[in-house]
PDB file of C-alpha atoms and ligand atoms in Angstrom:
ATOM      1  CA  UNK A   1      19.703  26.131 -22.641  1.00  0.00           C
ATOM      2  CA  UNK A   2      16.199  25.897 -20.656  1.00  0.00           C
ATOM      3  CA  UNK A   3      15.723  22.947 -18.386  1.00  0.00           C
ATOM      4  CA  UNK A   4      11.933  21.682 -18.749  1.00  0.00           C
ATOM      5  CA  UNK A   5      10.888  18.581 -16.619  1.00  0.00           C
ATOM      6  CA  UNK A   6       8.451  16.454 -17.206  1.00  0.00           C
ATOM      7  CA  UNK A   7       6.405  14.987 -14.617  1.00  0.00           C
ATOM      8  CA  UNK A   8       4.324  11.971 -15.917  1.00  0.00           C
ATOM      9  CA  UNK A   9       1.732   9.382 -14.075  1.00  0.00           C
ATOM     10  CA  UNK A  10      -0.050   6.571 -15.818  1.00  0.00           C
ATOM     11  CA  UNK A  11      -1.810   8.176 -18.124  1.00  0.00           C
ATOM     12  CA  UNK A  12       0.520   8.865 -20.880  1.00  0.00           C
ATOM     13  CA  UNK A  13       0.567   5.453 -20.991  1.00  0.00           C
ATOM     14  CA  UNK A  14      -3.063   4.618 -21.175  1.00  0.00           C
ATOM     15  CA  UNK A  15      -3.102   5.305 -24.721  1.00  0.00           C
ATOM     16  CA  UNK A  16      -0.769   2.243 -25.230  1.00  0.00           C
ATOM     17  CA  UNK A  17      -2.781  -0.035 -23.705  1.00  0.00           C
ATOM     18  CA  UNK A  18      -1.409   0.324 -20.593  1.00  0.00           C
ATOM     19  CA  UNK A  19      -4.131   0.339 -17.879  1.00  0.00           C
ATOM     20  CA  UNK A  20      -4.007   3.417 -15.372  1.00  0.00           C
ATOM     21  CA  UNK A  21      -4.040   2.734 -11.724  1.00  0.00           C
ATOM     22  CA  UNK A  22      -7.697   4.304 -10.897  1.00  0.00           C
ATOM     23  CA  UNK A  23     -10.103   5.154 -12.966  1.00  0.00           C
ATOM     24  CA  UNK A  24     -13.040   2.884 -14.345  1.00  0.00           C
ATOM     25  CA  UNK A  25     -11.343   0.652 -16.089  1.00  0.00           C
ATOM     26  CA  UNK A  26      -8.573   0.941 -13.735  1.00  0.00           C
ATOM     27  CA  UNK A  27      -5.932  -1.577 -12.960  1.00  0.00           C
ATOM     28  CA  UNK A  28      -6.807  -1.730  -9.393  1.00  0.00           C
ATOM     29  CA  UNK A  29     -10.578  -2.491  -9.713  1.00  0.00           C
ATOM     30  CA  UNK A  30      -9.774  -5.859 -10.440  1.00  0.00           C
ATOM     31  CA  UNK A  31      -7.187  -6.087  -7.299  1.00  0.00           C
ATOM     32  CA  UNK A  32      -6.720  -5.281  -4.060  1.00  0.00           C
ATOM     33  CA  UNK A  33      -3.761  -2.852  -3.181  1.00  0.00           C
ATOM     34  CA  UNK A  34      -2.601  -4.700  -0.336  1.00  0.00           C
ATOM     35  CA  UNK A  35      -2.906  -8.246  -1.879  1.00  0.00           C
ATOM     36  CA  UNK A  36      -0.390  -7.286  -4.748  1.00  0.00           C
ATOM     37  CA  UNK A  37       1.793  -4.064  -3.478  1.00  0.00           C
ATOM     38  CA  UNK A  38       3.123  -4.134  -0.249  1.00  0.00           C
ATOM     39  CA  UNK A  39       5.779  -5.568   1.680  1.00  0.00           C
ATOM     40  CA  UNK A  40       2.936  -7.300   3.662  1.00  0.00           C
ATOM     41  CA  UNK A  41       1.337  -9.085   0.393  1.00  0.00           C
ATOM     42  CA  UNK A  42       4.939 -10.112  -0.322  1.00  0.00           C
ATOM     43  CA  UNK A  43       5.368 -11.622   2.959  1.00  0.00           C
ATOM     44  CA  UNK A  44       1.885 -13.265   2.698  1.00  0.00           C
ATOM     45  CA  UNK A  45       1.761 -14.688  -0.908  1.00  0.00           C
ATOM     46  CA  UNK A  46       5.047 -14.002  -2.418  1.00  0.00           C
ATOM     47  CA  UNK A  47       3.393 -16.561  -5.846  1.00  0.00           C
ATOM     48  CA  UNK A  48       0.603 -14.160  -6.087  1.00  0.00           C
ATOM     49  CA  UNK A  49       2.859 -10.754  -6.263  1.00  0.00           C
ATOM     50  CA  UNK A  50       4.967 -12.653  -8.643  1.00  0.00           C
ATOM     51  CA  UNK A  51       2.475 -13.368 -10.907  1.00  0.00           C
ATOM     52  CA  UNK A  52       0.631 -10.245 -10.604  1.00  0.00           C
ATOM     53  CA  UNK A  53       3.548  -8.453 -12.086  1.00  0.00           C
ATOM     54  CA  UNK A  54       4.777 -10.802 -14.428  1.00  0.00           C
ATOM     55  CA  UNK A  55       1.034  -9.950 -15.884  1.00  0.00           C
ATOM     56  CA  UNK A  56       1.640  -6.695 -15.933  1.00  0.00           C
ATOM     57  CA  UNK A  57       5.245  -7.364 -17.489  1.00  0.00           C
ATOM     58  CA  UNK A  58       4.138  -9.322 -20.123  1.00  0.00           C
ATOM     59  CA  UNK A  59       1.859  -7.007 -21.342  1.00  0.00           C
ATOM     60  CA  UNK A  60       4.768  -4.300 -21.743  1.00  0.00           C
ATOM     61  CA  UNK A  61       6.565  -6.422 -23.808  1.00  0.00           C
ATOM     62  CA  UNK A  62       3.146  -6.195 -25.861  1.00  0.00           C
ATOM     63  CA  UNK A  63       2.811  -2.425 -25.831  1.00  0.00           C
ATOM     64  CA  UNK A  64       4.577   0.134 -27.962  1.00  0.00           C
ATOM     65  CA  UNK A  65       5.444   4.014 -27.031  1.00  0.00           C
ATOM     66  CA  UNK A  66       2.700   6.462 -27.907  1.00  0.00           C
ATOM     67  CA  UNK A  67       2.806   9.996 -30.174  1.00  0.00           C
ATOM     68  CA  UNK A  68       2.872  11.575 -26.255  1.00  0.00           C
ATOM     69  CA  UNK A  69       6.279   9.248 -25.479  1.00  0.00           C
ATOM     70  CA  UNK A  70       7.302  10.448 -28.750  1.00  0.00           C
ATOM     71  CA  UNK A  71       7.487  14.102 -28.464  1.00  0.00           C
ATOM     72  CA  UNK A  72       8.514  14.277 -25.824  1.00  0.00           C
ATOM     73  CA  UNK A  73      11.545  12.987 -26.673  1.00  0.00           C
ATOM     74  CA  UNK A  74      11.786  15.640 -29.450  1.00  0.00           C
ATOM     75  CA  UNK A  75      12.267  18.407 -26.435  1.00  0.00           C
ATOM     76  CA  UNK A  76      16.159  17.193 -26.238  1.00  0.00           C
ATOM     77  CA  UNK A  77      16.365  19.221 -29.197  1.00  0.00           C
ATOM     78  CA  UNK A  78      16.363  22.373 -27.921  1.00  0.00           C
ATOM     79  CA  UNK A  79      15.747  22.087 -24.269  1.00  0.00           C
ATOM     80  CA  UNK A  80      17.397  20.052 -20.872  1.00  0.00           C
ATOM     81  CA  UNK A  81      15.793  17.738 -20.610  1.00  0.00           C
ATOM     82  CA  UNK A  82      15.090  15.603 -17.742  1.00  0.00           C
ATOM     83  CA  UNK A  83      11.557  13.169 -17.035  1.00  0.00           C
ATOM     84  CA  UNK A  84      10.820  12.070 -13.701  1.00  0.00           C
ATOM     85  CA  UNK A  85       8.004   9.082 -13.969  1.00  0.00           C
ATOM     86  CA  UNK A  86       5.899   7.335 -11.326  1.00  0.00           C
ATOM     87  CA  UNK A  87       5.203   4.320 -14.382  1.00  0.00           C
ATOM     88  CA  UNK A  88       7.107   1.457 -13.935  1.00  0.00           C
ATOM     89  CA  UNK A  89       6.504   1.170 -17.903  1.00  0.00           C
ATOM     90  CA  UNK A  90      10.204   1.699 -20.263  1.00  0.00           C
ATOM     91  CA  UNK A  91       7.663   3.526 -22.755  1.00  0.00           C
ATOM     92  CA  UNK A  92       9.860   7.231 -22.331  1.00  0.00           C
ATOM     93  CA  UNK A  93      13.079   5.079 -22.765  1.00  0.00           C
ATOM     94  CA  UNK A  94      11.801   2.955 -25.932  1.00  0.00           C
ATOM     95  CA  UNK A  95      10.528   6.573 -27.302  1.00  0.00           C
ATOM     96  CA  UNK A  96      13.992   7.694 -26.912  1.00  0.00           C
ATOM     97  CA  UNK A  97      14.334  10.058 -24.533  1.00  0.00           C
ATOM     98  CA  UNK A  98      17.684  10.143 -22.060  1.00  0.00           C
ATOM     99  CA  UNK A  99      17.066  11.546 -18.669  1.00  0.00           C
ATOM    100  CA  UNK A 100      14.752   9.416 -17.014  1.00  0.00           C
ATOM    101  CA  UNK A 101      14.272   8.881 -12.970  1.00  0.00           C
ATOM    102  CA  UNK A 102      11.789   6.240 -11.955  1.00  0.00           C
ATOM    103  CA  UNK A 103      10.175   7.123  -8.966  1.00  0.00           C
ATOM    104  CA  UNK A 104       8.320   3.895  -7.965  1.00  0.00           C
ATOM    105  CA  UNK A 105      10.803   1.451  -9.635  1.00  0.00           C
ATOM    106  CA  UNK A 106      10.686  -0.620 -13.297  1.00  0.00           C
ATOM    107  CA  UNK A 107       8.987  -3.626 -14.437  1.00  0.00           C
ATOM    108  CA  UNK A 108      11.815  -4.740 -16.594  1.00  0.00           C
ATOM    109  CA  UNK A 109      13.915  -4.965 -13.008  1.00  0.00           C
ATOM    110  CA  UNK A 110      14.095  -7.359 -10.453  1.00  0.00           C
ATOM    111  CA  UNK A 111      16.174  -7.016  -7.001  1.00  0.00           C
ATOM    112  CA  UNK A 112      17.731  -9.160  -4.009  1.00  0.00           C
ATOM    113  CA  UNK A 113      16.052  -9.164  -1.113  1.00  0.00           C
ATOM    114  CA  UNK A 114      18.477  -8.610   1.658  1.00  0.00           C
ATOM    115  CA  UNK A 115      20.614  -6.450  -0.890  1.00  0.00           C
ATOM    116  CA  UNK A 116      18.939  -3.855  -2.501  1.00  0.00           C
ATOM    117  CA  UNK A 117      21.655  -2.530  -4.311  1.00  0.00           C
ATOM    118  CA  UNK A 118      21.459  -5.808  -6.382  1.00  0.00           C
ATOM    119  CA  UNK A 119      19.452  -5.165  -9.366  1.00  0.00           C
ATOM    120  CA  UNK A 120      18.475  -7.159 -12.171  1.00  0.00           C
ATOM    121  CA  UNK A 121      17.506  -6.543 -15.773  1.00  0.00           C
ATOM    122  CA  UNK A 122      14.858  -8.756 -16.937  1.00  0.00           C
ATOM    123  CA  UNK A 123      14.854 -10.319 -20.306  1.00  0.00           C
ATOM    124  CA  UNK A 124      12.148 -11.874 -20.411  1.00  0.00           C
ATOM    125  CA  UNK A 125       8.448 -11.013 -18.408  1.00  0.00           C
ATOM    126  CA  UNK A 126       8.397 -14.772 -15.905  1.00  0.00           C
ATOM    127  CA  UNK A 127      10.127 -13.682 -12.293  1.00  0.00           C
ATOM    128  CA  UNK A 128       9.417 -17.029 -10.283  1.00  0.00           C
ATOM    129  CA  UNK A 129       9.484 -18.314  -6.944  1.00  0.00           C
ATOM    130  CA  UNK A 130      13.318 -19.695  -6.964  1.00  0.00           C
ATOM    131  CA  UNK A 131      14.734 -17.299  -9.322  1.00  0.00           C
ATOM    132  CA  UNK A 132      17.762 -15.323  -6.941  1.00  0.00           C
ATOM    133  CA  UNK A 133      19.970 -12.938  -6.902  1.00  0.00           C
ATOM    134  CA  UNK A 134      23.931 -13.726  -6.372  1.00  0.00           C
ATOM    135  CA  UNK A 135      23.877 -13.842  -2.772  1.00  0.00           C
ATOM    136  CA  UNK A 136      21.114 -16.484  -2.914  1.00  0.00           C
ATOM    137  CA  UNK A 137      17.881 -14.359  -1.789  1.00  0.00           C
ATOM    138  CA  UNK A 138      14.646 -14.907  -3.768  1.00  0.00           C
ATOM    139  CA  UNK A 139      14.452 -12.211  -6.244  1.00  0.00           C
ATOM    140  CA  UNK A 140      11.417  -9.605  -6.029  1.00  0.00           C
ATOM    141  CA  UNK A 141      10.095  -7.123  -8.282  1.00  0.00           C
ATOM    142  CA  UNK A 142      11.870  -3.549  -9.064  1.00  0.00           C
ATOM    143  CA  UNK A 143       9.093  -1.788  -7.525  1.00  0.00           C
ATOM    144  CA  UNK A 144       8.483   1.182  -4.624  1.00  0.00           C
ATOM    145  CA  UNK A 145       5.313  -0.592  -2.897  1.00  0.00           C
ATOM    146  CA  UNK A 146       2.526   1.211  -0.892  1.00  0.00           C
ATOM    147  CA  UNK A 147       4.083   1.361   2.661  1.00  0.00           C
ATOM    148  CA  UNK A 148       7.458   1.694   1.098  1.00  0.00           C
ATOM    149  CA  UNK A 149      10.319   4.687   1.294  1.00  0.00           C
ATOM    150  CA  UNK A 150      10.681   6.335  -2.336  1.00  0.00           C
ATOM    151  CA  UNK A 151      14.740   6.144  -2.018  1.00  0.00           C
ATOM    152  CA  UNK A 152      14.462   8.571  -5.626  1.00  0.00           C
ATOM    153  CA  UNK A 153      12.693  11.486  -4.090  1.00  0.00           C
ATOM    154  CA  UNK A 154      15.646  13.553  -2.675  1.00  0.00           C
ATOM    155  CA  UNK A 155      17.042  13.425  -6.601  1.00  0.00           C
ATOM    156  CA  UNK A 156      13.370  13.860  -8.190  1.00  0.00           C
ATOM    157  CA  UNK A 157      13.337  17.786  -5.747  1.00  0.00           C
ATOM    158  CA  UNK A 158      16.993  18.695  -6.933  1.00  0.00           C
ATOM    159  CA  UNK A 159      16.015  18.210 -10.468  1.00  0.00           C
ATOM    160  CA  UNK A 160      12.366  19.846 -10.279  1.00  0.00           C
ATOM    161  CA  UNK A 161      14.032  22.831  -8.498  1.00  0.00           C
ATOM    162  CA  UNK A 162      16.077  23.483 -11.692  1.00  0.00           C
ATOM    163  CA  UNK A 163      12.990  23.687 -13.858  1.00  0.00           C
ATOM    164  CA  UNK A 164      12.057  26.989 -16.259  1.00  0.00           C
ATOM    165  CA  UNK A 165       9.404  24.480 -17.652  1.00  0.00           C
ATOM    166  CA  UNK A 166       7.073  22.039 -15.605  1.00  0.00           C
ATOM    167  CA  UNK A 167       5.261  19.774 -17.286  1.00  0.00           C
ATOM    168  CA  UNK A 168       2.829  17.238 -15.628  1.00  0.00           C
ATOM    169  CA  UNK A 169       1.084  14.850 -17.868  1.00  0.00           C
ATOM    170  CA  UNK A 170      -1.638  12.018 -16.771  1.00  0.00           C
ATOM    171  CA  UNK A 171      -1.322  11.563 -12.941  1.00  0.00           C
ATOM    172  CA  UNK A 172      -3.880  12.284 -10.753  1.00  0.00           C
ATOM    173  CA  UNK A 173      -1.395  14.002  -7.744  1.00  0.00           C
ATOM    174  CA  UNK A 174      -2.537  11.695  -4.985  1.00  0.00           C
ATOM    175  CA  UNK A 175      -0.112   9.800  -4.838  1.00  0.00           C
ATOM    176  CA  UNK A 176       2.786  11.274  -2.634  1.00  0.00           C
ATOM    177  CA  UNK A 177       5.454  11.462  -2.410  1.00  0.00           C
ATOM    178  CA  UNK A 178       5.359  12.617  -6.461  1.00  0.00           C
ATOM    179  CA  UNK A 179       2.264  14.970  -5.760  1.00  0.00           C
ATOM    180  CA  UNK A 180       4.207  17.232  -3.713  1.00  0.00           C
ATOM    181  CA  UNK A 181       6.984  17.856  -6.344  1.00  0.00           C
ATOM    182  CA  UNK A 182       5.129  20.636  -8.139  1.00  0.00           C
ATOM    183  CA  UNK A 183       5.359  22.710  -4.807  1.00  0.00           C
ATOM    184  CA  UNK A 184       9.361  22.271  -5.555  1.00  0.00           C
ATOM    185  CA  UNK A 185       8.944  24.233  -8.769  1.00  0.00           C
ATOM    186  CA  UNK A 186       9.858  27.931  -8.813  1.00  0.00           C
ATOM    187  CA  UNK A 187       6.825  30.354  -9.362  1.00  0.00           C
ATOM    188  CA  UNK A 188       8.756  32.058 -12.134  1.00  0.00           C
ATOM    189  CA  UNK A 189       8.690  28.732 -13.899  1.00  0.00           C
ATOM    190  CA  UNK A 190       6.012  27.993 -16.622  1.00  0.00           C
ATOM    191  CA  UNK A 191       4.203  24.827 -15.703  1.00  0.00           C
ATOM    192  CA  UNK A 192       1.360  22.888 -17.266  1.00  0.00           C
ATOM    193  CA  UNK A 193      -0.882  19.923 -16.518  1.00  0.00           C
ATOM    194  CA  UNK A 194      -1.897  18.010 -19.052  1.00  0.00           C
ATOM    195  CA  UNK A 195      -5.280  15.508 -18.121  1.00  0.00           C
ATOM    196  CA  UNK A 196      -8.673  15.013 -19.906  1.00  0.00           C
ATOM    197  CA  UNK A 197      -9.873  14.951 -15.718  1.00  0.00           C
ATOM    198  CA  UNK A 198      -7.876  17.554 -14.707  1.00  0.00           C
ATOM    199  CA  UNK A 199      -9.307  18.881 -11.105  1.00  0.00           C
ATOM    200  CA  UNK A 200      -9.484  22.596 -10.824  1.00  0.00           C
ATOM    201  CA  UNK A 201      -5.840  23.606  -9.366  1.00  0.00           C
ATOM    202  CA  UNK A 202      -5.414  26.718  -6.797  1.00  0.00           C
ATOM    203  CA  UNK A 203      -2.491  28.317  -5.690  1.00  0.00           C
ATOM    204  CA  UNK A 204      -0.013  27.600  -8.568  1.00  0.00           C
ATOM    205  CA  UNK A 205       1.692  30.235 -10.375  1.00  0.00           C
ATOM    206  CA  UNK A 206       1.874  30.478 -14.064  1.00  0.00           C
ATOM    207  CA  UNK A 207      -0.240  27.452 -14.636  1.00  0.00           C
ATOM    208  CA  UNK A 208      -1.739  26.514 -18.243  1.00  0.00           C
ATOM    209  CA  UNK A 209      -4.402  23.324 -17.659  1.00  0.00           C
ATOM    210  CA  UNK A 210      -4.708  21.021 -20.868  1.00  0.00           C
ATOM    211  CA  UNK A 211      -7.977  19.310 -20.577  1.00  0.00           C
ATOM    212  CA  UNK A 212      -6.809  16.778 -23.175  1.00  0.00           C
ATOM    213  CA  UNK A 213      -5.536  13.305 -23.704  1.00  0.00           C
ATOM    214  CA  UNK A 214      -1.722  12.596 -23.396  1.00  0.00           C
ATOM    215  CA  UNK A 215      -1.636  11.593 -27.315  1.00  0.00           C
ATOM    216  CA  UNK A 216      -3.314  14.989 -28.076  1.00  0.00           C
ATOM    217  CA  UNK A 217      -1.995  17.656 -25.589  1.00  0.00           C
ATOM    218  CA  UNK A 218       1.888  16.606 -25.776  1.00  0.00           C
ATOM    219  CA  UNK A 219       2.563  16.818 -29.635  1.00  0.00           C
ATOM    220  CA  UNK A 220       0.971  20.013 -29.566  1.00  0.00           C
ATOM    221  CA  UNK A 221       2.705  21.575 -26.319  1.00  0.00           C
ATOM    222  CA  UNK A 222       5.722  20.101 -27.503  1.00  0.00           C
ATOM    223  CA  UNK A 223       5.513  21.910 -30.998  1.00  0.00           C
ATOM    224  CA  UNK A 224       4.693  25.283 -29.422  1.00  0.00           C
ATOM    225  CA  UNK A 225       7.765  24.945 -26.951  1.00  0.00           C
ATOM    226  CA  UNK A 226       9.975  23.935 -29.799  1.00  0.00           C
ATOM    227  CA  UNK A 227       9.290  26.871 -32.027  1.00  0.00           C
ATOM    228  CA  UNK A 228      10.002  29.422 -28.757  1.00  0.00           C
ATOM    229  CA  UNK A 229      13.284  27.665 -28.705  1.00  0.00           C
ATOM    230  CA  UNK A 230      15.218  29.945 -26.395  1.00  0.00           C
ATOM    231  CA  UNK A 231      12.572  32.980 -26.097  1.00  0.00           C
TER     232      UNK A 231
HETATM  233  P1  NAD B   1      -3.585   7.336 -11.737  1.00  0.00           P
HETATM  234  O1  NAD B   1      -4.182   6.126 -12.370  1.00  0.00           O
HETATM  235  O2  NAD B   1      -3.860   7.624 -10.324  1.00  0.00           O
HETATM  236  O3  NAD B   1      -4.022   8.589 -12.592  1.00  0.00           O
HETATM  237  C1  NAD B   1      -3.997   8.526 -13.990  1.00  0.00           C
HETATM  238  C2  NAD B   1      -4.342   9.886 -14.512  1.00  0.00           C
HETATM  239  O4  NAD B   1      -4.219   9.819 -15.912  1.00  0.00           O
HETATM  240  C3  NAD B   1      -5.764  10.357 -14.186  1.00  0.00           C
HETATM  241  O5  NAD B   1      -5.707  11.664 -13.656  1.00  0.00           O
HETATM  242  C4  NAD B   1      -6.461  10.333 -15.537  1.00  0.00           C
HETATM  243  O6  NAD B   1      -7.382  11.381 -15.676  1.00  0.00           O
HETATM  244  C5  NAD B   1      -5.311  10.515 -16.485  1.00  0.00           C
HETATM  245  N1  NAD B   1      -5.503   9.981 -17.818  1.00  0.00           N
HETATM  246  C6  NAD B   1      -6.261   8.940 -18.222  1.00  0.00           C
HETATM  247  N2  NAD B   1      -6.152   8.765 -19.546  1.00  0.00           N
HETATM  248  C7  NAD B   1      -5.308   9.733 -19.986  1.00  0.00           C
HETATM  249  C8  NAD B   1      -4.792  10.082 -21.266  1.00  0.00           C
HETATM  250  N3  NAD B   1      -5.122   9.396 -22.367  1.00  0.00           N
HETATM  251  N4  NAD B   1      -3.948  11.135 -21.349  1.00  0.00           N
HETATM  252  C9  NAD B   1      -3.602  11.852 -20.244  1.00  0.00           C
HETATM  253  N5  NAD B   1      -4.066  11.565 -19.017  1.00  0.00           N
HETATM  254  C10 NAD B   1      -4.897  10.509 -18.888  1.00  0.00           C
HETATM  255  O7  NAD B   1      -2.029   7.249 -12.030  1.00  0.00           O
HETATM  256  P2  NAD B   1      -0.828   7.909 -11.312  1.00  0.00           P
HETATM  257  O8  NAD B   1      -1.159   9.267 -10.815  1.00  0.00           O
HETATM  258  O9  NAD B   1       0.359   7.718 -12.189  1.00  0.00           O
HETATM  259  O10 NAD B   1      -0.743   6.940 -10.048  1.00  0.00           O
HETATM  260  C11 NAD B   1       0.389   6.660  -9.619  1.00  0.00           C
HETATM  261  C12 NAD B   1       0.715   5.157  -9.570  1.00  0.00           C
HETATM  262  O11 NAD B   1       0.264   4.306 -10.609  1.00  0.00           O
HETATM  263  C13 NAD B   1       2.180   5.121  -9.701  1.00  0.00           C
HETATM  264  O12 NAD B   1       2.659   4.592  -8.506  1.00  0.00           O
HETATM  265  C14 NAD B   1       2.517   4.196 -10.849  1.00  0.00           C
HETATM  266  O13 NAD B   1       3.633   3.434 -10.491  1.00  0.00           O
HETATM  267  C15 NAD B   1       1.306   3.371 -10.971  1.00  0.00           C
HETATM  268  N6  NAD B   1       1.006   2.834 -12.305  1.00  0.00           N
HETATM  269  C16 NAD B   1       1.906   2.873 -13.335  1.00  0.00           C
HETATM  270  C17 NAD B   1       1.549   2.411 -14.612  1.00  0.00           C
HETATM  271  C18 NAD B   1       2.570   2.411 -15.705  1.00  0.00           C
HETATM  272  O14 NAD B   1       3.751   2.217 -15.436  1.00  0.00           O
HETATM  273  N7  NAD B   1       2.176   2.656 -16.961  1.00  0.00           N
HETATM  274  C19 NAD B   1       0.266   1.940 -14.834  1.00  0.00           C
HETATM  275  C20 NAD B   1      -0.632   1.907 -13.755  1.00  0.00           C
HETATM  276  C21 NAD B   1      -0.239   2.353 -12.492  1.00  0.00           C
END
């Protein structure tokens, strides 16, 4: 069987409702980076990261998995297949696909602070000032902040390495470490980017741009790979 990987950014989201990270109506035009997502904005105003994110995790309990989230779930079919995200959304898992890595964490997580190997599932979106983990540490979000190590990188290059398909669907690659993983890829390997913005792209091999929205581009791709099954 062919492996195919799937690289996707905020923007197979977007047609969910869920607001991308730049952007016009970006997520971040109405916040400051380091006032929300960082270790420092933690250490400042721990109430306002909380509630930041419990906004952001109460609208995913509001949301629903688009057609994109959808086939691409279909690919298990026929194909390996394994999705490394940078969203913090559960939209692949809801969709039904299997192999997922999170790259920057999940919103429907929480975690100790003096143990991160202490992770929480969230049932409902309110993590509050108090709430702790079992050692007694004020819980934080399940998230990989700006200034923070990516622990799920090392995994994310094994698994892009293995790759006879790349796929890369709504990010805008400037975010690293996840922009980098494409140079991971082997130039046999077909890969594709998939983004109504896409930027002109130099020096990748066997590279098919999709100027088109998540919603639109993936079903499609996704039928054409299915009927070359095992070609
Ligand atoms: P980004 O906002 O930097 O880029 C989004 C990309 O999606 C842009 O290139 C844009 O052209 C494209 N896009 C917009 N609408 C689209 C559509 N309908 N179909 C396909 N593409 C579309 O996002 P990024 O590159 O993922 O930035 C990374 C950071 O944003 C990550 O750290 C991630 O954790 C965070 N983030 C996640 C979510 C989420 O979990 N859904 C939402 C916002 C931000």
């Amino acid at each position: 069987m062919k492996t195919i990987v799937i690289l996707t950014g905020a923007g197979i989201s977007a047609e969910s409702g869920v607001k991308t990270f730049r952007g016009s109506n970006g997520l971040w035009n109405n916040y400051r980076i380091e006032e929300v997502a960082s270790p420092i904005a933690w250490e400042r105003d721990p109430e306002l990261v909380l509630e930041f994110y419990n906004q952001r995790r109460k609208q995913l309990f509001e949301v629903s998995p688009n057609t994109a989230h959808h086939a691409l779930a279909k690919l298990e079919k026929k194909f390996d297949t394994e999705i490394i995200t940078q969203n913090v959304d559960d939209l692949h898992e809801r969709a039904g696909s299997k192999n997922i890595l999170h790259l920057h964490g999940e919103l429907k997580k929480a975690r100790s602070t003096i143990d991160p190997s202490l992770v929480y599932e969230l049932k409902d979106w309110p993590l509050n000032i108090g709430d702790q983990c079992e050692k007694g540490s004020q819980l934080r979000p399940h998230i990989v902040w700006f200034g923070e190590a990516v622990p799920a990188i090392m995994d994310a290059i094994q698994i892009v390495k293995k790759a006879d398909i790349f796929i890369v669907i709504g990010t805008s690659m400037v975010v690293y470490p996840a922009a980098g993983l494409i140079n991971y890829v082997s130039n046999e390997a077909k890969k594709y980017l998939i983004d109504p913005n896409a930027e002109e792209v130099s020096g990748i091999k066997n590279l098919t741009v999709i100027r088109k929205n998540a919603g639109e581009g993936v079903p499609k791709l996704v039928e054409e790979l299915l009927e070359m099954g095992e070609l």
